[in-house]
Amino acid sequence: LKSKATKIVKARIVFERISEEGTKIIMGIEASIPFFSPQKFPTLAPLFGKDAKVPLIGLLFSAAWCPDCQPVVPKLALLLSEEKEVASYLLKIVYVGSEKTDEEMKEFLKRSSCDDLDEGVFTVIDFDNVNERQGLKKHFKTCAAKEMKDVGLEKRSGGIPTLKILDAKTATVVLEDAVPDLQKLSPSEVMKKWQALVKSD
């Protein structure tokens, strides 16, 4: 009986921690990322939920001045262009930029051929929408090292470029970083891997 009571108390403590801190605790390991609520982000809110138009949403954290980002964004644009038919019903990418100016961001996306993409598969959080861009970086603890102070982070879980893939219905991360896929796999292989992330109802 004593052992059973101890287990009940421990279970209650775990439940209270989840309720109060809003963090996920899986098999006794507390995750550092709190639950994600798309409703707090006006640009993202319409993309998530039971009526989501596509099953996956990708958040691309990037910047024009970042050397590692410069080859990745064009590769993503090429992927979405070459695999347009599959991409149109599979996912939508949201660009979360860290550029210094609006002009810098627009020029980079144009140079990367993102301007040619359909709005159904690629969209951008406006440069002037600082609160939303910074809020996403802070929530996912993902930004450039030199941004950490402005974002309000003491520690980060990822830098740039990072492409997080989320389930559009549950708003949960199903792939922490898809950038390696873009670097190592062919467009068709990438799409095949990402299609496997979709949960069947």
C-alpha positions as a printed Julia matrix, in Angstrom:
201×3 Matrix{Float64}:
  0.0    0.0     0.0
  2.83   2.35    0.83
  4.39   1.76   -2.59
  1.08   2.38   -4.32
  0.54   5.6    -2.4
  4.03   6.79   -3.33
  3.32   6.18   -7.02
  0.08   8.15   -6.77
  1.87  11.09   -5.16
  4.6   11.04   -7.83
  2.0   10.91  -10.61
  0.2   13.87   -9.05
  3.44  15.86   -8.92
  4.1   15.18  -12.61
  0.53  16.24  -13.49
  0.83  19.45  -11.48
  4.14  20.3   -13.13
  2.6   19.88  -16.57
 -0.38  22.01  -15.62
  1.58  24.79  -13.97
  4.6   25.0   -16.26
  2.93  23.96  -19.5
  5.82  21.68  -20.4
  5.89  18.15  -21.73
  7.23  15.46  -19.45
  7.73  12.18  -21.23
  9.04   9.13  -19.35
 10.29  11.4   -16.59
 12.24  13.7   -18.94
 11.09  17.3   -19.02
 11.29  18.96  -22.41
 12.65  22.49  -22.59
 10.07  23.64  -25.16
  6.59  24.53  -23.83
  3.39  23.6   -25.62
  2.97  25.56  -28.83
 -0.19  27.62  -29.29
 -0.54  28.89  -32.9
 -3.43  31.12  -31.81
 -0.87  33.48  -30.27
  0.56  34.14  -33.73
 -1.9   35.78  -36.18
  0.02  34.69  -39.27
  0.05  31.06  -38.17
 -3.37  30.7   -36.53
 -5.29  30.08  -39.81
 -2.81  27.37  -40.83
 -3.41  25.11  -37.84
 -6.33  23.18  -36.36
 -8.85  20.61  -37.5
 -9.62  22.61  -40.66
 -5.98  22.94  -41.74
 -5.63  22.84  -45.54
 -2.37  20.84  -45.46
 -1.15  18.31  -42.88
  2.3   19.83  -42.29
  3.6   23.32  -41.55
  7.3   24.14  -41.84
  8.88  27.01  -39.92
 12.06  28.12  -41.65
 14.36  30.16  -39.4
 16.89  31.85  -41.66
 18.64  35.09  -42.66
 20.22  36.57  -45.78
 23.47  37.39  -43.97
 23.91  33.81  -42.69
 26.46  31.89  -44.83
 24.89  28.51  -43.99
 21.43  29.76  -44.97
 22.4   30.99  -48.43
 22.53  27.54  -50.11
 19.66  26.06  -48.09
 16.85  28.48  -49.01
 17.35  28.11  -52.78
 17.39  24.31  -52.34
 14.07  24.52  -50.52
 12.64  26.71  -53.28
 13.83  24.22  -55.89
 12.25  21.37  -53.94
  8.9   23.12  -53.7
  9.05  23.94  -57.4
 10.1   20.51  -58.67
  7.73  18.68  -56.33
  4.96  21.25  -56.66
  2.15  18.72  -57.05
  3.05  16.82  -53.88
  3.98  19.96  -51.94
  0.65  21.62  -52.66
 -1.28  19.07  -50.62
  1.48  18.14  -48.15
  2.83  21.28  -46.51
  3.26  25.02  -46.29
  6.53  26.73  -45.4
  6.56  29.88  -43.27
  9.71  31.99  -43.45
 10.81  33.42  -40.09
 13.54  35.85  -41.03
 16.4   37.42  -39.08
 17.41  40.0   -41.65
 18.46  43.5   -40.67
 16.11  45.25  -43.1
 12.97  44.51  -45.09
 14.85  45.15  -48.33
 17.54  42.65  -47.37
 14.94  39.96  -46.71
 12.99  40.6   -49.92
 16.14  40.63  -52.05
 17.35  37.36  -50.5
 14.03  35.6   -51.08
 13.93  36.9   -54.64
 17.49  35.75  -55.28
 16.59  32.35  -53.82
 13.62  32.02  -56.23
 11.1   32.06  -53.37
  9.17  34.86  -55.08
  8.22  32.39  -57.8
  6.55  30.0   -55.37
  2.8   29.76  -54.91
  1.46  31.3   -51.69
 -0.1   27.94  -50.95
  3.3   26.4   -50.28
  5.42  29.36  -49.13
  4.67  32.48  -47.12
  6.65  35.01  -45.1
  6.09  36.65  -41.74
  6.4   40.34  -42.58
  9.6   42.06  -41.52
  7.58  44.7   -39.65
  5.87  41.96  -37.65
  8.69  41.92  -35.11
  6.63  40.58  -32.21
  5.58  37.5   -34.14
  9.03  36.75  -35.53
 10.72  37.24  -32.17
  7.97  35.32  -30.4
  8.51  32.25  -32.58
 12.26  32.4   -32.1
 11.83  32.63  -28.35
  9.23  29.88  -28.15
 11.27  27.38  -30.16
 14.56  28.68  -28.71
 15.87  28.96  -32.26
 17.8   31.96  -33.57
 21.25  33.2   -34.49
 23.7   33.49  -31.62
 23.9   37.26  -31.96
 20.11  37.55  -31.67
 19.78  35.78  -28.35
 19.81  38.9   -26.19
 17.21  40.71  -28.31
 15.01  37.61  -28.46
 15.29  37.14  -24.7
 17.12  33.81  -24.63
 19.93  32.74  -22.34
 20.18  29.35  -24.03
 19.0   28.14  -27.42
 18.14  24.73  -28.82
 19.0   25.6   -32.4
 20.6   28.19  -34.66
 19.99  29.14  -38.27
 19.14  27.74  -40.7
 16.58  25.5   -39.02
 13.44  24.07  -40.61
 10.98  22.73  -38.06
  8.13  20.59  -39.37
  4.89  20.64  -37.37
  1.69  18.65  -37.54
 -0.93  21.17  -38.65
 -3.75  19.59  -36.64
 -1.98  19.15  -33.32
  0.68  21.9   -33.62
  3.31  19.45  -32.41
  6.81  19.24  -33.85
  7.22  16.05  -35.9
 10.71  16.85  -37.22
 13.05  19.09  -35.24
 15.16  20.13  -38.21
 14.62  19.22  -41.85
 17.61  21.19  -43.16
 19.81  18.03  -43.32
 17.18  16.48  -45.6
 17.59  19.38  -48.04
 21.36  19.03  -47.93
 21.63  15.26  -48.33
 18.54  13.97  -50.17
 17.09  14.43  -53.63
 13.81  16.38  -53.95
 11.78  13.19  -54.4
 13.49  11.53  -51.43
 12.79  14.56  -49.24
  9.1   14.54  -50.13
  8.85  10.81  -49.52
 10.38  11.24  -46.06
  8.13  14.18  -45.2
  5.02  12.35  -46.42
  5.83   9.63  -43.89
  5.52  12.24  -41.12
  1.8   12.62  -41.74
 -0.29  10.76  -39.2
 -3.26   8.84  -40.52
 -6.61   9.65  -38.9
